[in-house]
Amino acid sequence: MEVVVYIDELWLRSCLFGIGISIFLKIWMKQQAGTVRLVIVRFLQTTAGVGLFVISGFGVWYQIGCILFELFGLHICFHPGKASVFFRMVLWDLIATVAAGGILNLLATYLPGNNSLFLESAVVFLGIMVSIILEERRTIQDLRLYDVWLMHQDRKLQIRALYDTGNRLSDPYVHRPVSILSEKAIETLGLADEKSRLVPYHCINGENELIQVWTIDCVKIGKTTVHDAVVGKTGNHIFKGKEYEMILPAGLFYLISDRKESRRNCYVHKD
């Protein structure tokens, strides 16, 4: 018994086109969305659009339905929390659709034979691979990001912190690890007007420098509180464009994870 599977070329092109637009939006707007979910939603959107076309034809209801499918698909794929973000997403979706549609028409006109479909498939496949790689990198970074509470005198600040496994910076005078803060966090805690000290800092390029450090009341990571924690300030360029304002050293997590060391150091307290 011979089974023949027929896939409509227009449906396939529409699916590839929609997947490409979704991946562009994900990368361009730096959205956290699973690549598999994007692909599945686009396939369902295209299939629903074809079904609507069969029922109503190429009329007003078909146009309205496609717009609603697109808006609903964007909401399911990206879950934008703010109306302004969703509006920008719709705007870029429209711009990308018009631009990509023009490019595909040029390809279909000037490429010999049916090579345009092959090229479209290759571009979408490459986009999916890039999206997956970015997604994995994002996941790895998220595992190293923490919500940290900083408390000093009557001030309290919650920021995002990056756990840097290669950061071995410590204060040789009090023998405690040093966390790096952004200038904004330093100002918020009021440390700029307080007395500080300088500790040696070994740069990646091999040079030795001195950085300014302070001792604050405590740093709370999860259920663990580190009292009399040492924080320092370097050039603010390391936080430019980043979603975190603090770098946690490896030594701090060593104190937290080592029970014997925690018992010897009364400034580490676990709730």
Short mmCIF file of C-alpha atoms in Angstrom, two decimals:
data_model
loop_
_atom_site.label_atom_id
_atom_site.label_comp_id
_atom_site.label_asym_id
_atom_site.label_seq_id
_atom_site.Cartn_x
_atom_site.Cartn_y
_atom_site.Cartn_z
CA MET A 1 0.00 0.00 0.00
CA GLU A 2 1.53 3.29 -1.09
CA VAL A 3 0.98 6.39 1.01
CA VAL A 4 1.48 9.79 -0.61
CA VAL A 5 2.01 12.81 1.63
CA TYR A 6 1.27 16.13 -0.04
CA ILE A 7 2.53 19.38 1.47
CA ASP A 8 1.28 22.58 -0.08
CA GLU A 9 4.22 24.78 -1.08
CA LEU A 10 2.40 28.02 -0.20
CA TRP A 11 1.61 26.68 3.27
CA LEU A 12 5.24 25.63 3.76
CA ARG A 13 6.52 29.01 2.58
CA SER A 14 4.11 30.76 4.95
CA CYS A 15 5.32 28.63 7.84
CA LEU A 16 8.97 29.35 7.07
CA PHE A 17 8.23 33.04 6.66
CA GLY A 18 6.41 33.22 10.01
CA ILE A 19 9.13 31.28 11.84
CA GLY A 20 11.75 33.63 10.43
CA ILE A 21 9.82 36.69 11.63
CA SER A 22 9.37 35.20 15.12
CA ILE A 23 13.07 34.42 15.46
CA PHE A 24 13.93 37.94 14.27
CA LEU A 25 11.66 39.42 16.95
CA LYS A 26 13.15 37.17 19.61
CA ILE A 27 16.73 38.15 18.80
CA TRP A 28 16.09 41.83 18.00
CA MET A 29 13.97 42.53 21.09
CA LYS A 30 15.95 40.16 23.35
CA GLN A 31 12.88 38.18 24.38
CA GLN A 32 12.97 34.99 26.43
CA ALA A 33 10.94 32.58 24.33
CA GLY A 34 11.52 28.91 23.58
CA THR A 35 12.45 28.21 19.96
CA VAL A 36 10.30 25.08 19.85
CA ARG A 37 7.29 27.07 21.04
CA LEU A 38 7.87 29.69 18.33
CA VAL A 39 7.94 27.02 15.62
CA ILE A 40 4.81 25.21 16.89
CA VAL A 41 2.80 28.43 17.25
CA ARG A 42 3.75 29.55 13.74
CA PHE A 43 2.71 26.21 12.25
CA LEU A 44 -0.64 26.43 14.04
CA GLN A 45 -1.11 30.05 12.95
CA THR A 46 -0.47 29.20 9.31
CA THR A 47 -2.75 26.17 9.40
CA ALA A 48 -5.53 28.24 10.99
CA GLY A 49 -5.04 30.91 8.32
CA VAL A 50 -5.33 28.33 5.54
CA GLY A 51 -8.48 26.93 7.13
CA LEU A 52 -9.98 30.40 7.35
CA PHE A 53 -9.12 31.02 3.70
CA VAL A 54 -10.89 27.81 2.66
CA ILE A 55 -13.99 28.81 4.62
CA SER A 56 -14.28 32.53 3.84
CA GLY A 57 -12.02 33.08 0.86
CA PHE A 58 -9.71 36.06 0.43
CA GLY A 59 -12.03 38.64 1.93
CA VAL A 60 -12.42 41.01 4.84
CA TRP A 61 -12.98 38.25 7.39
CA TYR A 62 -9.83 36.51 6.23
CA GLN A 63 -7.81 39.73 6.68
CA ILE A 64 -9.26 40.36 10.15
CA GLY A 65 -8.68 36.74 11.14
CA CYS A 66 -5.03 36.82 10.06
CA ILE A 67 -4.43 40.00 12.09
CA LEU A 68 -6.04 38.44 15.17
CA PHE A 69 -4.04 35.22 14.69
CA GLU A 70 -0.84 37.28 14.48
CA LEU A 71 -1.56 39.29 17.63
CA PHE A 72 -2.60 36.19 19.54
CA GLY A 73 0.49 34.33 18.36
CA LEU A 74 2.80 37.15 19.47
CA HIS A 75 1.18 37.16 22.89
CA ILE A 76 1.51 33.38 23.31
CA CYS A 77 5.12 33.28 22.07
CA PHE A 78 6.58 36.19 24.02
CA HIS A 79 4.19 36.98 26.91
CA PRO A 80 4.96 40.73 26.89
CA GLY A 81 4.26 42.15 30.32
CA LYS A 82 3.77 45.77 29.29
CA ALA A 83 1.54 47.28 26.63
CA SER A 84 4.43 49.43 25.37
CA VAL A 85 6.56 46.32 24.79
CA PHE A 86 3.72 44.60 22.94
CA PHE A 87 3.16 47.70 20.79
CA ARG A 88 6.84 47.84 19.82
CA MET A 89 6.75 44.12 19.08
CA VAL A 90 3.74 44.54 16.77
CA LEU A 91 5.45 47.48 15.07
CA TRP A 92 8.66 45.54 14.43
CA ASP A 93 6.60 42.55 13.32
CA LEU A 94 4.95 44.73 10.68
CA ILE A 95 8.26 46.25 9.55
CA ALA A 96 9.98 42.86 9.35
CA THR A 97 7.02 41.34 7.46
CA VAL A 98 7.03 44.08 4.81
CA ALA A 99 10.82 44.04 4.43
CA ALA A 100 11.12 40.24 4.33
CA GLY A 101 8.18 39.99 1.92
CA GLY A 102 9.91 42.35 -0.50
CA ILE A 103 13.17 40.41 -0.29
CA LEU A 104 11.41 37.10 -0.93
CA ASN A 105 9.63 38.53 -3.98
CA LEU A 106 12.98 39.63 -5.39
CA LEU A 107 14.42 36.18 -4.77
CA ALA A 108 11.47 34.48 -6.44
CA THR A 109 11.80 36.81 -9.45
CA TYR A 110 15.53 36.62 -10.09
CA LEU A 111 16.62 33.21 -8.77
CA PRO A 112 16.50 30.47 -11.41
CA GLY A 113 14.15 27.54 -10.92
CA ASN A 114 12.78 26.95 -7.41
CA ASN A 115 15.97 27.78 -5.53
CA SER A 116 14.22 30.51 -3.55
CA LEU A 117 12.42 27.89 -1.41
CA PHE A 118 15.73 26.19 -0.66
CA LEU A 119 17.29 29.51 0.27
CA GLU A 120 14.36 30.41 2.52
CA SER A 121 14.63 27.06 4.28
CA ALA A 122 18.38 27.51 4.77
CA VAL A 123 17.93 31.01 6.22
CA VAL A 124 15.20 29.85 8.62
CA PHE A 125 17.28 26.83 9.68
CA LEU A 126 20.26 29.09 10.37
CA GLY A 127 18.00 31.44 12.33
CA ILE A 128 16.70 28.54 14.44
CA MET A 129 20.27 27.43 15.22
CA VAL A 130 21.26 30.96 16.25
CA SER A 131 18.11 31.24 18.38
CA ILE A 132 18.84 27.94 20.16
CA ILE A 133 22.45 28.96 20.84
CA LEU A 134 21.36 32.30 22.29
CA GLU A 135 18.70 30.53 24.33
CA GLU A 136 21.27 28.14 25.83
CA ARG A 137 23.65 30.97 26.62
CA ARG A 138 20.82 32.86 28.25
CA THR A 139 19.91 29.82 30.36
CA ILE A 140 23.51 29.38 31.48
CA GLN A 141 23.74 33.04 32.45
CA ASP A 142 20.41 32.90 34.29
CA LEU A 143 21.79 30.06 36.43
CA ARG A 144 24.58 32.42 37.50
CA LEU A 145 22.34 35.40 38.22
CA TYR A 146 21.02 36.04 41.71
CA ASP A 147 18.69 38.49 43.39
CA VAL A 148 20.76 40.00 46.20
CA TRP A 149 19.80 42.27 49.09
CA LEU A 150 22.38 44.81 50.29
CA MET A 151 21.87 46.42 53.70
CA HIS A 152 23.94 49.19 55.21
CA GLN A 153 22.86 51.34 58.13
CA ASP A 154 19.32 52.51 57.30
CA ARG A 155 19.56 51.77 53.55
CA LYS A 156 18.38 48.68 51.74
CA LEU A 157 18.91 47.80 48.08
CA GLN A 158 17.88 44.82 45.96
CA ILE A 159 19.89 44.26 42.76
CA ARG A 160 20.80 41.52 40.32
CA ALA A 161 24.24 39.99 40.77
CA LEU A 162 26.41 37.80 38.56
CA TYR A 163 28.34 34.94 40.13
CA ASP A 164 31.80 35.07 38.56
CA THR A 165 33.50 31.70 39.10
CA GLY A 166 36.86 33.16 38.05
CA ASN A 167 36.79 36.09 40.45
CA ARG A 168 39.18 35.43 43.34
CA LEU A 169 39.35 39.01 44.60
CA SER A 170 39.69 39.30 48.37
CA ASP A 171 40.62 41.87 50.97
CA PRO A 172 44.03 40.88 52.43
CA TYR A 173 43.50 43.05 55.51
CA VAL A 174 40.31 41.42 56.77
CA HIS A 175 40.65 38.18 54.75
CA ARG A 176 37.23 38.33 53.17
CA PRO A 177 36.09 38.08 49.53
CA VAL A 178 35.29 41.32 47.73
CA SER A 179 32.14 41.81 45.65
CA ILE A 180 32.14 44.45 42.92
CA LEU A 181 29.32 47.01 42.80
CA SER A 182 28.28 49.51 40.17
CA GLU A 183 28.71 53.22 40.89
CA LYS A 184 24.93 53.58 41.02
CA ALA A 185 24.69 50.96 43.80
CA ILE A 186 27.57 52.58 45.67
CA GLU A 187 25.76 55.93 45.61
CA THR A 188 22.42 54.38 46.61
CA LEU A 189 24.00 52.80 49.70
CA GLY A 190 25.68 56.11 50.55
CA LEU A 191 29.17 54.61 50.52
CA ALA A 192 30.75 57.36 48.43
CA ASP A 193 30.76 59.66 51.46
CA GLU A 194 32.11 57.06 53.88
CA LYS A 195 35.65 56.10 54.70
CA SER A 196 37.14 53.47 52.42
CA ARG A 197 40.40 51.60 51.96
CA LEU A 198 42.44 50.45 48.97
CA VAL A 199 43.20 46.81 48.22
CA PRO A 200 45.43 45.38 45.46
CA TYR A 201 43.66 44.08 42.37
CA HIS A 202 45.27 41.85 39.76
CA CYS A 203 43.85 42.56 36.29
CA ILE A 204 43.42 40.05 33.49
CA ASN A 205 46.08 41.85 31.43
CA GLY A 206 48.62 41.13 34.15
CA GLU A 207 48.74 44.63 35.64
CA ASN A 208 48.21 45.35 39.32
CA GLU A 209 45.90 48.13 40.45
CA LEU A 210 44.29 49.40 43.63
CA ILE A 211 40.53 49.44 44.06
CA GLN A 212 38.39 51.23 46.60
CA VAL A 213 36.47 48.96 49.02
CA TRP A 214 34.02 49.39 51.90
CA THR A 215 32.58 47.11 54.56
CA ILE A 216 28.76 47.11 54.64
CA ASP A 217 26.41 45.66 57.22
CA CYS A 218 25.33 42.59 55.28
CA VAL A 219 24.66 40.92 51.94
CA LYS A 220 21.76 38.49 51.68
CA ILE A 221 21.75 35.81 48.96
CA GLY A 222 18.69 33.59 49.18
CA LYS A 223 18.45 32.38 52.78
CA THR A 224 22.09 33.15 53.58
CA THR A 225 23.21 36.42 55.12
CA VAL A 226 26.85 37.47 55.11
CA HIS A 227 27.53 40.12 57.74
CA ASP A 228 30.26 42.74 57.41
CA ALA A 229 30.58 41.99 53.70
CA VAL A 230 33.25 43.75 51.67
CA VAL A 231 32.28 45.50 48.45
CA GLY A 232 34.44 47.41 45.99
CA LYS A 233 34.22 49.67 42.97
CA THR A 234 36.06 49.49 39.66
CA GLY A 235 35.38 51.11 36.30
CA ASN A 236 31.66 51.33 35.56
CA HIS A 237 32.24 50.05 32.00
CA ILE A 238 31.97 46.43 33.15
CA PHE A 239 28.26 46.98 33.93
CA LYS A 240 27.41 48.94 30.79
CA GLY A 241 24.54 47.29 28.93
CA LYS A 242 24.31 44.48 31.51
CA GLU A 243 21.25 43.46 33.52
CA TYR A 244 23.25 43.07 36.73
CA GLU A 245 24.90 45.67 38.98
CA MET A 246 27.04 43.43 41.14
CA ILE A 247 29.68 40.73 40.66
CA LEU A 248 29.90 38.05 43.33
CA PRO A 249 33.33 36.43 43.87
CA ALA A 250 33.89 32.69 44.08
CA GLY A 251 35.19 33.07 47.63
CA LEU A 252 31.82 34.28 48.86
CA PHE A 253 30.08 31.14 47.65
CA TYR A 254 32.84 29.02 49.13
CA LEU A 255 32.04 30.47 52.54
CA ILE A 256 28.34 29.85 52.02
CA SER A 257 28.71 26.24 50.85
CA ASP A 258 31.42 25.18 53.35
CA ARG A 259 29.71 24.38 56.65
CA LYS A 260 32.95 24.12 58.65
CA GLU A 261 34.11 27.47 57.32
CA SER A 262 30.70 28.96 58.13
CA ARG A 263 30.95 27.78 61.71
CA ARG A 264 34.43 29.27 62.06
CA ASN A 265 33.21 32.60 60.64
CA CYS A 266 30.31 33.89 62.67
CA TYR A 267 29.55 36.54 60.05
CA VAL A 268 27.94 33.91 57.80
CA HIS A 269 24.39 33.18 58.94
CA LYS A 270 21.84 30.83 57.33
CA ASP A 271 18.11 31.25 57.94
#
